[in-house]
XYZ file of N, CA and C in Angstrom:
192
model
N 18.350 48.665 -43.966
C 19.610 48.762 -44.663
C 20.720 48.073 -43.885
N 20.677 48.098 -42.576
C 21.706 47.467 -41.765
C 21.833 45.982 -42.037
N 20.707 45.291 -42.198
C 20.736 43.853 -42.457
C 21.283 43.564 -43.842
N 20.857 44.330 -44.831
C 21.338 44.111 -46.198
C 22.834 44.381 -46.292
N 23.289 45.433 -45.633
C 24.715 45.752 -45.664
C 25.518 44.674 -44.953
N 24.995 44.166 -43.859
C 25.707 43.135 -43.106
C 25.807 41.842 -43.897
N 24.740 41.461 -44.601
C 24.800 40.228 -45.378
C 25.704 40.387 -46.585
N 25.932 41.618 -47.038
C 26.852 41.835 -48.141
C 28.295 41.594 -47.726
N 28.622 41.930 -46.501
C 29.978 41.752 -45.994
C 30.167 40.335 -45.468
N 29.234 39.868 -44.689
C 29.298 38.537 -44.089
C 28.181 37.687 -44.675
N 28.452 36.436 -44.848
C 27.405 35.515 -45.253
C 26.573 35.113 -44.050
N 25.500 34.420 -44.302
C 24.594 34.001 -43.233
C 25.299 33.109 -42.211
N 26.140 32.192 -42.658
C 26.842 31.287 -41.743
C 27.779 32.064 -40.822
N 28.466 33.060 -41.361
C 29.374 33.864 -40.538
C 28.610 34.676 -39.499
N 27.429 35.179 -39.881
C 26.605 35.919 -38.927
C 26.163 35.015 -37.785
N 25.726 33.807 -38.121
C 25.280 32.871 -37.090
C 26.441 32.481 -36.184
N 27.623 32.270 -36.767
C 28.801 31.917 -35.980
C 29.151 33.047 -35.017
N 29.118 34.282 -35.506
C 29.418 35.432 -34.666
C 28.415 35.548 -33.524
N 27.142 35.416 -33.830
C 26.102 35.496 -32.802
C 26.273 34.387 -31.772
N 26.609 33.202 -32.227
C 26.826 32.085 -31.317
C 28.001 32.371 -30.385
N 29.043 32.955 -30.919
C 30.209 33.289 -30.100
C 29.875 34.368 -29.069
N 29.096 35.353 -29.472
C 28.691 36.405 -28.537
C 27.843 35.810 -27.418
N 26.871 34.962 -27.775
C 26.042 34.313 -26.753
C 26.899 33.463 -25.824
N 27.843 32.727 -26.371
C 28.731 31.896 -25.560
C 29.576 32.719 -24.609
N 30.046 33.861 -25.084
C 30.837 34.751 -24.241
C 30.009 35.274 -23.079
N 28.791 35.722 -23.370
C 27.926 36.254 -22.315
C 27.533 35.172 -21.315
N 27.215 33.987 -21.812
C 26.858 32.885 -20.925
C 28.051 32.488 -20.060
N 29.229 32.400 -20.653
C 30.433 32.058 -19.898
C 30.735 33.076 -18.814
N 30.554 34.353 -19.121
C 30.785 35.399 -18.130
C 29.787 35.299 -16.982
N 28.522 35.031 -17.300
C 27.496 34.913 -16.260
C 27.754 33.709 -15.357
N 28.114 32.581 -15.956
C 28.392 31.372 -15.168
C 29.629 31.591 -14.303
N 30.672 32.165 -14.871
C 31.884 32.441 -14.101
C 31.625 33.390 -12.948
N 30.794 34.395 -13.186
C 30.437 35.341 -12.132
C 29.692 34.642 -11.002
N 28.754 33.776 -11.364
C 27.973 33.059 -10.349
C 28.841 32.084 -9.559
N 29.714 31.359 -10.248
C 30.559 30.383 -9.556
C 31.619 31.053 -8.689
N 32.048 32.242 -9.063
C 33.063 32.946 -8.290
C 32.505 33.793 -7.161
N 31.191 33.943 -7.085
C 30.572 34.804 -6.072
C 30.932 34.435 -4.634
N 31.014 33.147 -4.268
C 31.329 32.826 -2.873
C 32.700 33.314 -2.412
N 33.625 33.523 -3.312
C 34.972 33.939 -2.922
C 35.322 35.327 -3.455
N 34.329 36.050 -3.926
C 34.550 37.380 -4.477
C 35.154 38.298 -3.423
N 36.265 38.905 -3.745
C 36.897 39.860 -2.848
C 37.802 39.246 -1.799
N 37.888 37.928 -1.741
C 38.741 37.271 -0.752
C 40.145 37.068 -1.310
N 41.120 37.113 -0.427
C 42.486 36.801 -0.838
C 42.635 35.290 -0.913
N 43.709 34.828 -1.535
C 43.963 33.394 -1.625
C 44.089 32.786 -0.235
N 44.747 33.486 0.673
C 44.880 32.975 2.045
C 43.522 32.857 2.733
N 42.645 33.835 2.529
C 41.311 33.789 3.136
C 40.482 32.650 2.550
N 40.620 32.407 1.250
C 39.901 31.300 0.611
C 40.379 29.979 1.182
N 41.681 29.821 1.298
C 42.236 28.581 1.851
C 41.848 28.398 3.312
N 41.784 29.473 4.056
C 41.380 29.386 5.463
C 39.921 28.948 5.586
N 39.075 29.461 4.717
C 37.649 29.147 4.781
C 37.301 27.798 4.164
N 38.067 27.373 3.142
C 37.688 26.176 2.388
C 38.757 25.091 2.360
N 39.819 25.257 3.120
C 40.877 24.251 3.157
C 42.010 24.578 2.195
N 43.062 23.770 2.262
C 44.272 24.022 1.476
C 44.022 23.965 -0.027
N 43.065 23.145 -0.451
C 42.757 23.025 -1.881
C 41.929 24.201 -2.392
N 41.389 24.990 -1.486
C 40.520 26.089 -1.890
C 39.110 25.593 -2.147
N 38.387 26.317 -2.925
C 36.996 25.985 -3.244
C 36.982 24.934 -4.346
N 36.567 23.711 -4.014
C 36.583 22.615 -4.991
C 35.190 22.169 -5.412
N 34.163 22.643 -4.727
C 32.778 22.307 -5.059
C 31.946 23.579 -5.005
N 30.816 23.599 -5.697
C 29.960 24.786 -5.625
C 29.571 25.102 -4.183
N 29.575 26.376 -3.858
C 29.230 26.823 -2.511
C 28.192 27.931 -2.625
N 27.342 28.071 -1.612
C 26.355 29.162 -1.657
C 27.055 30.515 -1.563
N 26.578 31.455 -2.332
C 27.189 32.779 -2.330
C 26.723 33.606 -1.142
N 25.511 33.385 -0.729
C 24.951 34.164 0.378
C 24.287 33.201 1.347
N 24.677 33.307 2.605
C 24.017 32.475 3.606
C 24.730 31.305 3.953
């Protein structure tokens, strides 16, 4: 019943668009989390001290 009710409110294209947006949001959050891991918890001053005045400009290892 959930699928039939959902297609009554939203068409197939709207469902696919919504699912695509949800996947994009989750992927964006995961990528942002991974890219931000090397500087997680650091202040701006600590980031600049460790990576120069420009801060982190290239991917860096999170551990090690």
